Amino acid sequence: MTEERITERTDAAGNVTERIIERGAPGTTVVERRGGGSVIIAIILVAMIAVVAFFMLDMNRGETRKDDAVADAAGKVGDSAKKIGDAAEKAADKLTGDEKK
C-alpha cells in the first residue's frame, strides 16, 4: 500500500498557493505551485488602459478648447469687418451727400 502525505499552504484569502504531495518511497515529491500572477497582470493592464484613456480624453479636450478659441477669434474678426464696412459706408454717404438718418 502506498502512503501519501499532502501539505498545503494558503494565502491570506484562503486560496491554496502551494501543495506538496509525498508518495510512496522517500525521495518522490510532487510540488504544485499556484501563483497570483494573472491577477497582477490584469491589474497592470487595467491601470494602463485607464492612463491611456485619460491622456486621450485630455488631448481631445485640448483640441476642443483650441477649436473654440479659433471660432471665437474668427467671430471677432467678422464683427470688426462689419463695423469697418459700416463706417466706410457712412463716410462715403457723407462725401456724396446721401446721408441716411
GROMACS .gro file of C-alpha atoms in nm:
model
  101
    1MET     CA    1   0.000   0.000   0.000
    2THR     CA    2   0.131   0.344  -0.096
    3GLU     CA    3   0.148   0.606   0.170
    4GLU     CA    4   0.063   0.963   0.067
    5ARG     CA    5   0.119   1.282   0.263
    6ILE     CA    6  -0.022   1.618   0.141
    7THR     CA    7   0.090   1.957   0.273
    8GLU     CA    8  -0.090   2.272   0.159
    9ARG     CA    9  -0.002   2.638   0.207
   10THR     CA   10  -0.263   2.909   0.170
   11ASP     CA   11  -0.251   3.286   0.133
   12ALA     CA   12  -0.438   3.538   0.349
   13ALA     CA   13  -0.757   3.495   0.144
   14GLY     CA   14  -0.758   3.119   0.199
   15ASN     CA   15  -0.653   3.026  -0.156
   16VAL     CA   16  -0.415   2.732  -0.191
   17THR     CA   17  -0.087   2.871  -0.322
   18GLU     CA   18   0.132   2.562  -0.282
   19ARG     CA   19   0.055   2.191  -0.247
   20ILE     CA   20   0.325   1.934  -0.169
   21ILE     CA   21   0.238   1.567  -0.221
   22GLU     CA   22   0.478   1.300  -0.095
   23ARG     CA   23   0.404   0.948  -0.223
   24GLY     CA   24   0.549   0.606  -0.165
   25ALA     CA   25   0.922   0.580  -0.136
   26PRO     CA   26   1.111   0.858   0.029
   27GLY     CA   27   1.254   1.096  -0.224
   28THR     CA   28   0.948   1.110  -0.452
   29THR     CA   29   0.793   1.452  -0.404
   30VAL     CA   30   0.547   1.636  -0.627
   31VAL     CA   31   0.522   2.012  -0.576
   32GLU     CA   32   0.233   2.211  -0.728
   33ARG     CA   33   0.254   2.587  -0.705
   34ARG     CA   34  -0.012   2.834  -0.796
   35GLY     CA   35   0.073   3.199  -0.814
   36GLY     CA   36  -0.141   3.509  -0.834
   37GLY     CA   37   0.048   3.637  -1.137
   38SER     CA   38  -0.259   3.659  -1.358
   39VAL     CA   39  -0.430   3.890  -1.110
   40ILE     CA   40  -0.129   4.122  -1.104
   41ILE     CA   41  -0.114   4.126  -1.484
   42ALA     CA   42  -0.486   4.209  -1.502
   43ILE     CA   43  -0.443   4.497  -1.257
   44ILE     CA   44  -0.150   4.635  -1.456
   45LEU     CA   45  -0.348   4.613  -1.782
   46VAL     CA   46  -0.648   4.793  -1.631
   47ALA     CA   47  -0.419   5.068  -1.497
   48MET     CA   48  -0.252   5.109  -1.836
   49ILE     CA   49  -0.588   5.132  -2.012
   50ALA     CA   50  -0.704   5.396  -1.762
   51VAL     CA   51  -0.388   5.605  -1.815
   52VAL     CA   52  -0.418   5.589  -2.195
   53ALA     CA   53  -0.788   5.679  -2.179
   54PHE     CA   54  -0.713   5.977  -1.953
   55PHE     CA   55  -0.450   6.116  -2.189
   56MET     CA   56  -0.669   6.065  -2.495
   57LEU     CA   57  -0.963   6.242  -2.331
   58ASP     CA   58  -0.737   6.524  -2.213
   59MET     CA   59  -0.592   6.561  -2.562
   60ASN     CA   60  -0.947   6.576  -2.703
   61ARG     CA   61  -1.039   6.850  -2.452
   62GLY     CA   62  -0.733   7.049  -2.561
   63GLU     CA   63  -0.835   7.024  -2.926
   64THR     CA   64  -1.188   7.138  -2.840
   65ARG     CA   65  -1.057   7.440  -2.648
   66LYS     CA   66  -0.830   7.531  -2.939
   67ASP     CA   67  -1.118   7.499  -3.188
   68ASP     CA   68  -1.341   7.716  -2.966
   69ALA     CA   69  -1.070   7.983  -2.943
   70VAL     CA   70  -1.026   7.988  -3.322
   71ALA     CA   71  -1.402   8.014  -3.377
   72ASP     CA   72  -1.426   8.298  -3.123
   73ALA     CA   73  -1.139   8.485  -3.289
   74ALA     CA   74  -1.299   8.440  -3.632
   75GLY     CA   75  -1.626   8.578  -3.497
   76LYS     CA   76  -1.450   8.884  -3.357
   77VAL     CA   77  -1.274   8.944  -3.691
   78GLY     CA   78  -1.610   8.922  -3.866
   79ASP     CA   79  -1.767   9.173  -3.626
   80SER     CA   80  -1.474   9.410  -3.677
   81ALA     CA   81  -1.503   9.382  -4.054
   82LYS     CA   82  -1.876   9.463  -4.031
   83LYS     CA   83  -1.803   9.774  -3.822
   84ILE     CA   84  -1.536   9.888  -4.070
   85GLY     CA   85  -1.776   9.833  -4.358
   86ASP     CA   86  -2.048  10.035  -4.184
   87ALA     CA   87  -1.801  10.319  -4.109
   88ALA     CA   88  -1.680  10.322  -4.472
   89GLU     CA   89  -2.040  10.336  -4.597
   90LYS     CA   90  -2.118  10.630  -4.365
   91ALA     CA   91  -1.806  10.812  -4.481
   92ALA     CA   92  -1.899  10.758  -4.845
   93ASP     CA   93  -2.253  10.879  -4.779
   94LYS     CA   94  -2.116  11.197  -4.619
   95LEU     CA   95  -1.899  11.266  -4.919
   96THR     CA   96  -2.177  11.210  -5.170
   97GLY     CA   97  -2.445  11.377  -4.959
   98ASP     CA   98  -2.663  11.065  -4.939
   99GLU     CA   99  -2.676  11.063  -4.561
  100LYS     CA  100  -2.941  10.836  -4.411
  101LYS     CA  101  -3.088  10.928  -4.080
   0.00000   0.00000   0.00000
